[in-house]
JSON list of C-alpha atoms in Angstrom, two decimals:
[
{"chain": "A", "resi": 599, "resn": "MET", "atom": "CA", "xyz": [102.34, -12.78, 11.96]},
{"chain": "A", "resi": 600, "resn": "ASN", "atom": "CA", "xyz": [100.22, -9.65, 11.49]},
{"chain": "A", "resi": 601, "resn": "THR", "atom": "CA", "xyz": [101.02, -7.37, 14.43]},
{"chain": "A", "resi": 602, "resn": "SER", "atom": "CA", "xyz": [97.88, -5.33, 13.83]},
{"chain": "A", "resi": 603, "resn": "GLN", "atom": "CA", "xyz": [95.80, -8.37, 14.75]},
{"chain": "A", "resi": 604, "resn": "ALA", "atom": "CA", "xyz": [97.78, -9.09, 17.94]},
{"chain": "A", "resi": 605, "resn": "LYS", "atom": "CA", "xyz": [95.74, -8.98, 21.14]},
{"chain": "A", "resi": 606, "resn": "ARG", "atom": "CA", "xyz": [95.92, -5.62, 22.89]},
{"chain": "A", "resi": 607, "resn": "PRO", "atom": "CA", "xyz": [97.03, -5.60, 26.51]},
{"chain": "A", "resi": 608, "resn": "ALA", "atom": "CA", "xyz": [94.32, -5.17, 29.13]},
{"chain": "A", "resi": 609, "resn": "HIS", "atom": "CA", "xyz": [93.81, -1.69, 30.51]},
{"chain": "A", "resi": 610, "resn": "LEU", "atom": "CA", "xyz": [92.39, -0.70, 33.87]},
{"chain": "A", "resi": 611, "resn": "ARG", "atom": "CA", "xyz": [90.26, 2.41, 34.08]},
{"chain": "A", "resi": 612, "resn": "LEU", "atom": "CA", "xyz": [88.61, 3.95, 37.14]},
{"chain": "A", "resi": 613, "resn": "ALA", "atom": "CA", "xyz": [85.17, 5.15, 36.17]},
{"chain": "A", "resi": 614, "resn": "PRO", "atom": "CA", "xyz": [82.91, 7.45, 38.22]},
{"chain": "A", "resi": 615, "resn": "VAL", "atom": "CA", "xyz": [79.93, 5.87, 39.93]},
{"chain": "A", "resi": 616, "resn": "ASP", "atom": "CA", "xyz": [77.39, 7.51, 42.26]},
{"chain": "A", "resi": 617, "resn": "GLY", "atom": "CA", "xyz": [79.20, 10.84, 42.41]},
{"chain": "A", "resi": 618, "resn": "VAL", "atom": "CA", "xyz": [82.65, 9.48, 43.26]},
{"chain": "A", "resi": 619, "resn": "THR", "atom": "CA", "xyz": [85.37, 11.50, 41.55]},
{"chain": "A", "resi": 620, "resn": "GLU", "atom": "CA", "xyz": [86.93, 9.80, 38.53]},
{"chain": "A", "resi": 621, "resn": "ARG", "atom": "CA", "xyz": [90.65, 9.19, 38.47]},
{"chain": "A", "resi": 622, "resn": "SER", "atom": "CA", "xyz": [92.15, 7.85, 35.24]},
{"chain": "A", "resi": 623, "resn": "SER", "atom": "CA", "xyz": [95.77, 7.63, 34.20]},
{"chain": "A", "resi": 624, "resn": "ASP", "atom": "CA", "xyz": [94.87, 7.87, 30.52]},
{"chain": "A", "resi": 625, "resn": "THR", "atom": "CA", "xyz": [91.42, 9.36, 30.03]},
{"chain": "A", "resi": 626, "resn": "ALA", "atom": "CA", "xyz": [92.26, 10.66, 26.58]},
{"chain": "A", "resi": 627, "resn": "ALA", "atom": "CA", "xyz": [93.15, 7.25, 25.21]},
{"chain": "A", "resi": 628, "resn": "HIS", "atom": "CA", "xyz": [90.40, 5.52, 27.17]},
{"chain": "A", "resi": 629, "resn": "PRO", "atom": "CA", "xyz": [87.37, 7.77, 27.71]},
{"chain": "A", "resi": 630, "resn": "PRO", "atom": "CA", "xyz": [85.03, 6.96, 30.60]},
{"chain": "A", "resi": 631, "resn": "ALA", "atom": "CA", "xyz": [82.43, 4.31, 29.92]},
{"chain": "A", "resi": 632, "resn": "GLN", "atom": "CA", "xyz": [78.77, 4.85, 30.50]},
{"chain": "A", "resi": 633, "resn": "LYS", "atom": "CA", "xyz": [77.31, 3.48, 33.69]},
{"chain": "A", "resi": 634, "resn": "GLY", "atom": "CA", "xyz": [76.50, -0.19, 33.26]},
{"chain": "A", "resi": 635, "resn": "ALA", "atom": "CA", "xyz": [77.61, -0.15, 29.62]},
{"chain": "A", "resi": 636, "resn": "ALA", "atom": "CA", "xyz": [80.04, -2.80, 28.45]},
{"chain": "A", "resi": 637, "resn": "SER", "atom": "CA", "xyz": [83.33, -1.60, 27.00]},
{"chain": "A", "resi": 638, "resn": "ALA", "atom": "CA", "xyz": [83.66, -1.65, 23.24]},
{"chain": "A", "resi": 639, "resn": "ASP", "atom": "CA", "xyz": [87.07, -3.29, 23.65]},
{"chain": "A", "resi": 640, "resn": "SER", "atom": "CA", "xyz": [86.84, -6.56, 25.58]},
{"chain": "A", "resi": 641, "resn": "SER", "atom": "CA", "xyz": [90.50, -6.18, 26.64]},
{"chain": "A", "resi": 642, "resn": "GLU", "atom": "CA", "xyz": [89.60, -3.28, 28.92]},
{"chain": "A", "resi": 643, "resn": "VAL", "atom": "CA", "xyz": [88.42, -3.85, 32.49]},
{"chain": "A", "resi": 644, "resn": "ALA", "atom": "CA", "xyz": [86.77, -0.83, 34.08]},
{"chain": "A", "resi": 645, "resn": "LEU", "atom": "CA", "xyz": [87.23, -0.07, 37.75]},
{"chain": "A", "resi": 646, "resn": "TYR", "atom": "CA", "xyz": [84.42, 1.58, 39.67]},
{"chain": "A", "resi": 647, "resn": "ALA", "atom": "CA", "xyz": [84.32, 3.13, 43.11]},
{"chain": "A", "resi": 648, "resn": "GLY", "atom": "CA", "xyz": [81.32, 2.89, 45.36]},
{"chain": "A", "resi": 649, "resn": "PHE", "atom": "CA", "xyz": [80.01, 2.23, 48.83]},
{"chain": "A", "resi": 650, "resn": "VAL", "atom": "CA", "xyz": [79.10, -1.26, 49.98]},
{"chain": "A", "resi": 651, "resn": "GLY", "atom": "CA", "xyz": [75.69, -1.93, 51.41]},
{"chain": "A", "resi": 652, "resn": "ALA", "atom": "CA", "xyz": [73.89, -4.86, 52.98]},
{"chain": "A", "resi": 653, "resn": "ALA", "atom": "CA", "xyz": [72.16, -7.01, 50.38]},
{"chain": "A", "resi": 654, "resn": "ALA", "atom": "CA", "xyz": [68.45, -7.59, 50.61]},
{"chain": "A", "resi": 655, "resn": "PRO", "atom": "CA", "xyz": [67.50, -11.20, 51.42]},
{"chain": "A", "resi": 656, "resn": "MET", "atom": "CA", "xyz": [66.09, -11.78, 47.95]},
{"chain": "A", "resi": 657, "resn": "LEU", "atom": "CA", "xyz": [69.32, -10.51, 46.33]},
{"chain": "A", "resi": 658, "resn": "ARG", "atom": "CA", "xyz": [71.82, -12.40, 48.41]},
{"chain": "A", "resi": 659, "resn": "ASP", "atom": "CA", "xyz": [74.02, -14.61, 46.28]},
{"chain": "A", "resi": 660, "resn": "ARG", "atom": "CA", "xyz": [74.98, -17.82, 48.02]},
{"chain": "A", "resi": 661, "resn": "SER", "atom": "CA", "xyz": [78.10, -18.17, 45.91]},
{"chain": "A", "resi": 662, "resn": "SER", "atom": "CA", "xyz": [79.51, -14.92, 47.30]},
{"chain": "A", "resi": 663, "resn": "GLY", "atom": "CA", "xyz": [78.73, -15.68, 50.93]},
{"chain": "A", "resi": 664, "resn": "SER", "atom": "CA", "xyz": [79.25, -12.03, 51.87]},
{"chain": "A", "resi": 665, "resn": "GLY", "atom": "CA", "xyz": [75.66, -10.79, 52.14]},
{"chain": "A", "resi": 666, "resn": "LEU", "atom": "CA", "xyz": [76.77, -7.46, 50.66]},
{"chain": "A", "resi": 667, "resn": "SER", "atom": "CA", "xyz": [75.67, -5.49, 47.63]},
{"chain": "A", "resi": 668, "resn": "LEU", "atom": "CA", "xyz": [76.87, -2.68, 45.40]},
{"chain": "A", "resi": 669, "resn": "ARG", "atom": "CA", "xyz": [74.75, -0.03, 43.71]},
{"chain": "A", "resi": 670, "resn": "HIS", "atom": "CA", "xyz": [75.77, 0.02, 40.05]},
{"chain": "A", "resi": 671, "resn": "ALA", "atom": "CA", "xyz": [74.05, 1.80, 37.15]},
{"chain": "A", "resi": 672, "resn": "GLY", "atom": "CA", "xyz": [70.85, 2.11, 39.13]},
{"chain": "A", "resi": 673, "resn": "SER", "atom": "CA", "xyz": [70.76, -1.58, 40.00]},
{"chain": "A", "resi": 674, "resn": "GLU", "atom": "CA", "xyz": [71.73, -3.45, 43.14]},
{"chain": "A", "resi": 675, "resn": "LEU", "atom": "CA", "xyz": [74.23, -6.25, 42.50]},
{"chain": "A", "resi": 676, "resn": "PRO", "atom": "CA", "xyz": [75.44, -8.90, 44.95]},
{"chain": "A", "resi": 677, "resn": "ALA", "atom": "CA", "xyz": [79.01, -8.15, 45.95]},
{"chain": "A", "resi": 678, "resn": "HIS", "atom": "CA", "xyz": [81.57, -10.89, 45.43]},
{"chain": "A", "resi": 679, "resn": "THR", "atom": "CA", "xyz": [84.99, -10.59, 47.06]},
{"chain": "A", "resi": 680, "resn": "ALA", "atom": "CA", "xyz": [87.92, -11.00, 44.68]},
{"chain": "A", "resi": 681, "resn": "ALA", "atom": "CA", "xyz": [90.38, -13.75, 45.55]},
{"chain": "A", "resi": 682, "resn": "SER", "atom": "CA", "xyz": [93.17, -11.20, 46.03]},
{"chain": "A", "resi": 683, "resn": "CYS", "atom": "CA", "xyz": [91.12, -8.98, 48.38]},
{"chain": "A", "resi": 684, "resn": "LEU", "atom": "CA", "xyz": [91.86, -10.46, 51.80]},
{"chain": "A", "resi": 685, "resn": "LEU", "atom": "CA", "xyz": [90.42, -7.56, 53.81]},
{"chain": "A", "resi": 686, "resn": "GLN", "atom": "CA", "xyz": [86.68, -8.21, 53.92]},
{"chain": "A", "resi": 687, "resn": "ALA", "atom": "CA", "xyz": [84.42, -5.34, 53.04]},
{"chain": "A", "resi": 688, "resn": "ALA", "atom": "CA", "xyz": [81.62, -4.25, 55.37]},
{"chain": "A", "resi": 689, "resn": "PRO", "atom": "CA", "xyz": [78.54, -2.09, 54.84]},
{"chain": "A", "resi": 690, "resn": "GLY", "atom": "CA", "xyz": [79.53, 1.55, 54.45]},
{"chain": "A", "resi": 691, "resn": "ASP", "atom": "CA", "xyz": [83.07, 0.85, 53.18]},
{"chain": "A", "resi": 692, "resn": "LEU", "atom": "CA", "xyz": [84.35, 2.68, 50.12]},
{"chain": "A", "resi": 693, "resn": "VAL", "atom": "CA", "xyz": [85.68, 0.09, 47.67]},
{"chain": "A", "resi": 694, "resn": "THR", "atom": "CA", "xyz": [86.84, -0.32, 44.09]},
{"chain": "A", "resi": 695, "resn": "TYR", "atom": "CA", "xyz": [85.09, -2.99, 42.08]},
{"chain": "A", "resi": 696, "resn": "SER", "atom": "CA", "xyz": [84.62, -4.36, 38.60]},
{"chain": "A", "resi": 697, "resn": "VAL", "atom": "CA", "xyz": [81.56, -5.76, 36.89]},
{"chain": "A", "resi": 698, "resn": "LEU", "atom": "CA", "xyz": [82.14, -8.91, 34.86]},
{"chain": "A", "resi": 699, "resn": "ASP", "atom": "CA", "xyz": [79.42, -11.11, 33.39]},
{"chain": "A", "resi": 700, "resn": "GLY", "atom": "CA", "xyz": [76.79, -9.30, 35.43]},
{"chain": "A", "resi": 701, "resn": "ARG", "atom": "CA", "xyz": [78.64, -9.80, 38.72]},
{"chain": "A", "resi": 702, "resn": "ALA", "atom": "CA", "xyz": [80.30, -7.19, 40.91]},
{"chain": "A", "resi": 703, "resn": "TYR", "atom": "CA", "xyz": [83.71, -8.07, 42.38]},
{"chain": "A", "resi": 704, "resn": "VAL", "atom": "CA", "xyz": [85.22, -6.05, 45.22]},
{"chain": "A", "resi": 705, "resn": "LEU", "atom": "CA", "xyz": [88.91, -5.54, 44.45]},
{"chain": "A", "resi": 706, "resn": "HIS", "atom": "CA", "xyz": [90.13, -3.17, 47.16]},
{"chain": "A", "resi": 707, "resn": "VAL", "atom": "CA", "xyz": [88.84, -1.56, 50.32]},
{"chain": "A", "resi": 708, "resn": "LEU", "atom": "CA", "xyz": [89.79, 2.09, 50.05]},
{"chain": "A", "resi": 709, "resn": "ARG", "atom": "CA", "xyz": [88.28, 3.42, 53.27]},
{"chain": "A", "resi": 710, "resn": "ARG", "atom": "CA", "xyz": [86.66, 1.68, 56.19]},
{"chain": "A", "resi": 711, "resn": "ALA", "atom": "CA", "xyz": [83.34, 2.86, 57.51]},
{"chain": "A", "resi": 712, "resn": "GLU", "atom": "CA", "xyz": [83.50, 4.45, 60.94]},
{"chain": "A", "resi": 713, "resn": "THR", "atom": "CA", "xyz": [81.38, 1.83, 62.68]},
{"chain": "A", "resi": 714, "resn": "GLU", "atom": "CA", "xyz": [81.79, 1.51, 66.43]},
{"chain": "A", "resi": 715, "resn": "GLY", "atom": "CA", "xyz": [82.88, -1.95, 67.53]},
{"chain": "A", "resi": 716, "resn": "ALA", "atom": "CA", "xyz": [83.55, -3.21, 63.98]},
{"chain": "A", "resi": 717, "resn": "ARG", "atom": "CA", "xyz": [86.80, -5.14, 63.63]},
{"chain": "A", "resi": 718, "resn": "PRO", "atom": "CA", "xyz": [88.64, -5.50, 60.31]},
{"chain": "A", "resi": 719, "resn": "GLU", "atom": "CA", "xyz": [88.58, -9.09, 59.07]},
{"chain": "A", "resi": 720, "resn": "ILE", "atom": "CA", "xyz": [91.20, -10.72, 56.85]},
{"chain": "A", "resi": 721, "resn": "ARG", "atom": "CA", "xyz": [89.78, -13.89, 55.31]},
{"chain": "A", "resi": 722, "resn": "LEU", "atom": "CA", "xyz": [91.76, -16.53, 53.43]},
{"chain": "A", "resi": 723, "resn": "PRO", "atom": "CA", "xyz": [90.28, -19.23, 51.18]},
{"chain": "A", "resi": 724, "resn": "ALA", "atom": "CA", "xyz": [90.10, -22.85, 52.28]},
{"chain": "A", "resi": 725, "resn": "ASP", "atom": "CA", "xyz": [93.29, -24.92, 52.56]},
{"chain": "A", "resi": 726, "resn": "THR", "atom": "CA", "xyz": [95.62, -21.90, 52.39]},
{"chain": "A", "resi": 727, "resn": "LEU", "atom": "CA", "xyz": [99.41, -22.39, 52.54]},
{"chain": "A", "resi": 728, "resn": "MET", "atom": "CA", "xyz": [101.55, -19.45, 53.67]},
{"chain": "A", "resi": 729, "resn": "THR", "atom": "CA", "xyz": [105.21, -19.86, 52.67]},
{"chain": "A", "resi": 730, "resn": "VAL", "atom": "CA", "xyz": [108.25, -17.75, 53.51]},
{"chain": "A", "resi": 731, "resn": "ALA", "atom": "CA", "xyz": [110.99, -18.64, 51.04]},
{"chain": "A", "resi": 732, "resn": "SER", "atom": "CA", "xyz": [113.84, -17.68, 53.37]},
{"chain": "A", "resi": 733, "resn": "GLY", "atom": "CA", "xyz": [114.53, -15.64, 56.47]},
{"chain": "A", "resi": 734, "resn": "GLU", "atom": "CA", "xyz": [111.96, -15.35, 59.22]},
{"chain": "A", "resi": 735, "resn": "LEU", "atom": "CA", "xyz": [108.30, -14.52, 59.71]},
{"chain": "A", "resi": 736, "resn": "SER", "atom": "CA", "xyz": [107.60, -12.15, 62.60]},
{"chain": "A", "resi": 737, "resn": "VAL", "atom": "CA", "xyz": [104.25, -11.23, 64.11]},
{"chain": "A", "resi": 738, "resn": "ARG", "atom": "CA", "xyz": [104.14, -8.28, 66.49]},
{"chain": "A", "resi": 739, "resn": "ALA", "atom": "CA", "xyz": [101.04, -7.25, 68.38]},
{"chain": "A", "resi": 740, "resn": "ASP", "atom": "CA", "xyz": [99.88, -6.29, 71.85]},
{"chain": "A", "resi": 741, "resn": "ARG", "atom": "CA", "xyz": [97.79, -9.46, 71.92]},
{"chain": "A", "resi": 742, "resn": "VAL", "atom": "CA", "xyz": [97.64, -12.53, 69.69]},
{"chain": "A", "resi": 743, "resn": "GLY", "atom": "CA", "xyz": [94.78, -15.02, 69.85]},
{"chain": "A", "resi": 744, "resn": "VAL", "atom": "CA", "xyz": [94.50, -18.34, 68.00]},
{"chain": "A", "resi": 745, "resn": "GLN", "atom": "CA", "xyz": [91.22, -20.26, 67.76]},
{"chain": "A", "resi": 746, "resn": "ALA", "atom": "CA", "xyz": [91.18, -23.60, 65.97]},
{"chain": "A", "resi": 747, "resn": "ASP", "atom": "CA", "xyz": [89.56, -27.01, 66.31]},
{"chain": "A", "resi": 748, "resn": "ASP", "atom": "CA", "xyz": [92.96, -28.63, 65.68]},
{"chain": "A", "resi": 749, "resn": "LEU", "atom": "CA", "xyz": [96.41, -27.04, 66.00]},
{"chain": "A", "resi": 750, "resn": "THR", "atom": "CA", "xyz": [99.60, -28.81, 64.86]},
{"chain": "A", "resi": 751, "resn": "VAL", "atom": "CA", "xyz": [103.12, -27.42, 65.29]},
{"chain": "A", "resi": 752, "resn": "SER", "atom": "CA", "xyz": [106.03, -29.28, 63.71]},
{"chain": "A", "resi": 753, "resn": "THR", "atom": "CA", "xyz": [109.53, -27.87, 64.21]},
{"chain": "A", "resi": 754, "resn": "GLN", "atom": "CA", "xyz": [113.09, -28.84, 65.04]},
{"chain": "A", "resi": 755, "resn": "ARG", "atom": "CA", "xyz": [113.28, -26.46, 67.98]},
{"chain": "A", "resi": 756, "resn": "VAL", "atom": "CA", "xyz": [110.73, -24.43, 69.91]},
{"chain": "A", "resi": 757, "resn": "GLU", "atom": "CA", "xyz": [111.33, -21.79, 72.57]},
{"chain": "A", "resi": 758, "resn": "PHE", "atom": "CA", "xyz": [108.83, -19.93, 74.75]},
{"chain": "A", "resi": 759, "resn": "ARG", "atom": "CA", "xyz": [109.68, -16.96, 76.94]},
{"chain": "A", "resi": 760, "resn": "ALA", "atom": "CA", "xyz": [107.14, -15.26, 79.15]},
{"chain": "A", "resi": 761, "resn": "ARG", "atom": "CA", "xyz": [106.96, -13.57, 82.54]},
{"chain": "A", "resi": 762, "resn": "GLU", "atom": "CA", "xyz": [103.74, -15.38, 83.30]},
{"chain": "A", "resi": 763, "resn": "ALA", "atom": "CA", "xyz": [102.06, -18.38, 81.66]},
{"chain": "A", "resi": 764, "resn": "GLN", "atom": "CA", "xyz": [98.72, -20.06, 82.23]},
{"chain": "A", "resi": 765, "resn": "SER", "atom": "CA", "xyz": [97.46, -23.29, 80.73]},
{"chain": "A", "resi": 766, "resn": "VAL", "atom": "CA", "xyz": [94.01, -24.87, 81.09]},
{"chain": "A", "resi": 767, "resn": "VAL", "atom": "CA", "xyz": [93.70, -28.34, 79.54]},
{"chain": "A", "resi": 768, "resn": "GLU", "atom": "CA", "xyz": [90.97, -30.91, 80.16]},
{"chain": "A", "resi": 769, "resn": "ARG", "atom": "CA", "xyz": [93.20, -33.81, 79.10]},
{"chain": "A", "resi": 770, "resn": "ALA", "atom": "CA", "xyz": [96.84, -33.93, 78.01]},
{"chain": "A", "resi": 771, "resn": "PHE", "atom": "CA", "xyz": [99.14, -36.67, 76.70]},
{"chain": "A", "resi": 772, "resn": "SER", "atom": "CA", "xyz": [102.87, -36.20, 76.06]},
{"chain": "A", "resi": 773, "resn": "VAL", "atom": "CA", "xyz": [105.81, -38.40, 75.08]},
{"chain": "A", "resi": 774, "resn": "ILE", "atom": "CA", "xyz": [109.20, -36.92, 76.03]},
{"chain": "A", "resi": 775, "resn": "GLY", "atom": "CA", "xyz": [112.54, -38.65, 75.53]},
{"chain": "A", "resi": 776, "resn": "GLN", "atom": "CA", "xyz": [114.33, -36.60, 78.20]},
{"chain": "A", "resi": 777, "resn": "LEU", "atom": "CA", "xyz": [113.07, -33.77, 80.38]},
{"chain": "A", "resi": 778, "resn": "ASP", "atom": "CA", "xyz": [115.38, -31.42, 82.29]},
{"chain": "A", "resi": 779, "resn": "ALA", "atom": "CA", "xyz": [113.61, -28.78, 84.38]},
{"chain": "A", "resi": 780, "resn": "VAL", "atom": "CA", "xyz": [114.88, -26.19, 86.85]},
{"chain": "A", "resi": 781, "resn": "TRP", "atom": "CA", "xyz": [112.20, -24.82, 89.18]},
{"chain": "A", "resi": 782, "resn": "THR", "atom": "CA", "xyz": [112.48, -22.42, 92.08]},
{"chain": "A", "resi": 783, "resn": "GLY", "atom": "CA", "xyz": [109.05, -23.40, 93.40]},
{"chain": "A", "resi": 784, "resn": "VAL", "atom": "CA", "xyz": [106.50, -26.07, 92.48]},
{"chain": "A", "resi": 785, "resn": "LYS", "atom": "CA", "xyz": [102.94, -26.46, 93.78]},
{"chain": "A", "resi": 786, "resn": "LEU", "atom": "CA", "xyz": [100.72, -29.31, 92.66]},
{"chain": "A", "resi": 787, "resn": "ALA", "atom": "CA", "xyz": [97.11, -29.93, 93.67]},
{"chain": "A", "resi": 788, "resn": "GLY", "atom": "CA", "xyz": [94.87, -32.72, 92.47]},
{"chain": "A", "resi": 789, "resn": "THR", "atom": "CA", "xyz": [92.72, -35.70, 93.38]},
{"chain": "A", "resi": 790, "resn": "LEU", "atom": "CA", "xyz": [95.07, -38.44, 92.12]},
{"chain": "A", "resi": 791, "resn": "TRP", "atom": "CA", "xyz": [98.83, -38.69, 91.56]},
{"chain": "A", "resi": 792, "resn": "ARG", "atom": "CA", "xyz": [100.12, -41.88, 90.01]},
{"chain": "A", "resi": 793, "resn": "SER", "atom": "CA", "xyz": [103.62, -42.51, 88.67]},
{"chain": "A", "resi": 794, "resn": "VAL", "atom": "CA", "xyz": [105.31, -45.63, 87.27]},
{"chain": "A", "resi": 795, "resn": "PHE", "atom": "CA", "xyz": [109.10, -45.78, 86.94]},
{"chain": "A", "resi": 796, "resn": "ASP", "atom": "CA", "xyz": [111.75, -48.46, 86.65]},
{"chain": "A", "resi": 797, "resn": "ARG", "atom": "CA", "xyz": [113.80, -46.42, 89.12]},
{"chain": "A", "resi": 798, "resn": "HIS", "atom": "CA", "xyz": [112.91, -43.41, 91.22]},
{"chain": "A", "resi": 799, "resn": "GLU", "atom": "CA", "xyz": [115.47, -41.22, 93.00]},
{"chain": "A", "resi": 800, "resn": "SER", "atom": "CA", "xyz": [114.96, -38.04, 94.97]},
{"chain": "A", "resi": 801, "resn": "HIS", "atom": "CA", "xyz": [117.35, -35.88, 96.99]},
{"chain": "A", "resi": 802, "resn": "ALA", "atom": "CA", "xyz": [116.62, -32.96, 99.27]},
{"chain": "A", "resi": 803, "resn": "GLN", "atom": "CA", "xyz": [118.27, -31.20, 102.19]},
{"chain": "A", "resi": 804, "resn": "ASN", "atom": "CA", "xyz": [115.02, -31.51, 104.14]},
{"chain": "A", "resi": 805, "resn": "HIS", "atom": "CA", "xyz": [112.15, -33.83, 103.33]},
{"chain": "A", "resi": 806, "resn": "GLN", "atom": "CA", "xyz": [108.76, -33.75, 105.00]},
{"chain": "A", "resi": 807, "resn": "ARG", "atom": "CA", "xyz": [105.72, -35.85, 104.15]},
{"chain": "A", "resi": 808, "resn": "SER", "atom": "CA", "xyz": [102.33, -35.52, 105.77]},
{"chain": "A", "resi": 809, "resn": "SER", "atom": "CA", "xyz": [99.23, -37.67, 105.33]},
{"chain": "A", "resi": 810, "resn": "THR", "atom": "CA", "xyz": [95.90, -37.10, 107.05]},
{"chain": "A", "resi": 811, "resn": "GLY", "atom": "CA", "xyz": [94.86, -40.66, 106.25]},
{"chain": "A", "resi": 812, "resn": "SER", "atom": "CA", "xyz": [96.94, -43.82, 105.99]},
{"chain": "A", "resi": 813, "resn": "ASP", "atom": "CA", "xyz": [100.46, -44.12, 104.56]},
{"chain": "A", "resi": 814, "resn": "HIS", "atom": "CA", "xyz": [101.39, -47.51, 103.11]},
{"chain": "A", "resi": 815, "resn": "VAL", "atom": "CA", "xyz": [104.76, -48.73, 101.88]},
{"chain": "A", "resi": 816, "resn": "GLN", "atom": "CA", "xyz": [104.92, -52.12, 100.17]},
{"chain": "A", "resi": 817, "resn": "ALA", "atom": "CA", "xyz": [108.21, -53.56, 98.91]},
{"chain": "A", "resi": 818, "resn": "ALA", "atom": "CA", "xyz": [110.30, -56.75, 98.89]},
{"chain": "A", "resi": 819, "resn": "VAL", "atom": "CA", "xyz": [112.95, -55.06, 101.05]},
{"chain": "A", "resi": 820, "resn": "VAL", "atom": "CA", "xyz": [112.58, -51.86, 103.09]},
{"chain": "A", "resi": 821, "resn": "ASP", "atom": "CA", "xyz": [115.86, -50.39, 104.30]},
{"chain": "A", "resi": 822, "resn": "VAL", "atom": "CA", "xyz": [115.91, -47.28, 106.48]},
{"chain": "A", "resi": 823, "resn": "GLN", "atom": "CA", "xyz": [119.32, -45.79, 107.29]},
{"chain": "A", "resi": 824, "resn": "ALA", "atom": "CA", "xyz": [120.05, -42.74, 109.44]},
{"chain": "A", "resi": 825, "resn": "GLU", "atom": "CA", "xyz": [123.45, -41.34, 110.37]},
{"chain": "A", "resi": 826, "resn": "GLN", "atom": "CA", "xyz": [122.40, -40.12, 113.83]},
{"chain": "A", "resi": 827, "resn": "LEU", "atom": "CA", "xyz": [118.83, -40.98, 114.83]},
{"chain": "A", "resi": 828, "resn": "ALA", "atom": "CA", "xyz": [115.96, -43.08, 113.47]},
{"chain": "A", "resi": 829, "resn": "CYS", "atom": "CA", "xyz": [112.82, -42.57, 115.50]},
{"chain": "A", "resi": 830, "resn": "THR", "atom": "CA", "xyz": [109.31, -44.03, 115.32]},
{"chain": "A", "resi": 831, "resn": "ARG", "atom": "CA", "xyz": [106.67, -42.39, 117.51]},
{"chain": "A", "resi": 832, "resn": "ALA", "atom": "CA", "xyz": [103.05, -43.38, 117.85]},
{"chain": "A", "resi": 833, "resn": "GLU", "atom": "CA", "xyz": [100.39, -44.10, 120.44]},
{"chain": "A", "resi": 834, "resn": "ASN", "atom": "CA", "xyz": [100.66, -47.75, 119.51]},
{"chain": "A", "resi": 835, "resn": "VAL", "atom": "CA", "xyz": [103.50, -49.46, 117.64]},
{"chain": "A", "resi": 836, "resn": "ALA", "atom": "CA", "xyz": [103.29, -53.04, 116.42]},
{"chain": "A", "resi": 837, "resn": "VAL", "atom": "CA", "xyz": [106.17, -55.07, 114.99]},
{"chain": "A", "resi": 838, "resn": "ASP", "atom": "CA", "xyz": [105.06, -58.34, 113.46]},
{"chain": "A", "resi": 839, "resn": "ALA", "atom": "CA", "xyz": [107.39, -60.81, 111.83]},
{"chain": "A", "resi": 840, "resn": "ARG", "atom": "CA", "xyz": [106.56, -64.27, 110.59]},
{"chain": "A", "resi": 841, "resn": "THR", "atom": "CA", "xyz": [109.83, -65.99, 111.64]},
{"chain": "A", "resi": 842, "resn": "LEU", "atom": "CA", "xyz": [112.40, -63.72, 113.29]},
{"chain": "A", "resi": 843, "resn": "VAL", "atom": "CA", "xyz": [112.78, -60.36, 115.04]},
{"chain": "A", "resi": 844, "resn": "LYS", "atom": "CA", "xyz": [116.26, -59.06, 115.86]},
{"chain": "A", "resi": 845, "resn": "LEU", "atom": "CA", "xyz": [117.30, -56.15, 118.06]},
{"chain": "A", "resi": 846, "resn": "ARG", "atom": "CA", "xyz": [121.02, -55.46, 118.09]},
{"chain": "A", "resi": 847, "resn": "GLY", "atom": "CA", "xyz": [122.92, -52.59, 119.66]},
{"chain": "A", "resi": 848, "resn": "GLY", "atom": "CA", "xyz": [125.52, -51.58, 122.17]},
{"chain": "A", "resi": 849, "resn": "GLN", "atom": "CA", "xyz": [122.67, -51.04, 124.61]},
{"chain": "A", "resi": 850, "resn": "VAL", "atom": "CA", "xyz": [119.04, -52.08, 124.28]},
{"chain": "A", "resi": 851, "resn": "HIS", "atom": "CA", "xyz": [116.49, -50.40, 126.54]},
{"chain": "A", "resi": 852, "resn": "ILE", "atom": "CA", "xyz": [112.94, -51.71, 126.74]},
{"chain": "A", "resi": 853, "resn": "GLY", "atom": "CA", "xyz": [110.42, -50.02, 128.99]}
]
């Protein structure tokens, strides 16, 4: 194999554009290219620095979707965002870019424009998978917000810790094998409470139930037991039995 015909490795060169100072690691071996001129060696990719502007409506490229432009060699080119540049450029930002096949690609955002109210945006392509090979992934911020049409969390164990929590859900459905909860205080308010169990048990030191309307109990057998006193008070009390009524006690007082 003739080594002299082997393909030369690609070189990156930062070229001056629009008065931005040139910085090159090897200017002697690779002299600066003329503005807009293609490199004599196709293995070289020139890097340019410039300020991003808003593209005119007639120059907006739908394939870029950014609506931005770059002034290059006296011409305005639609600005495409490179796949590796996650931080989205905005008008007034100082960026590095390359021109390939008549298209300008933003590679890095060097300095953000001092625009009041502008928030940096990190944009990922569609159907992105973020993988951590081992260890943990930590996110630390004063506030974290998630907005999505559909959110799925699949894990072996989940733990939430907060001093205060608030949840607003129009409709919820859950399937839980076993639920153990320890509450110091519970308050529930609603228009309808309905529960269905094979067996229901409750225990309390003091139990009080109040109904402004009617209170109905329907069962095959109703058994009320009290260790000291069982009392029924009302303006009118009716006891109705179909076959038999029994009153039994050491003493029975009527009237």
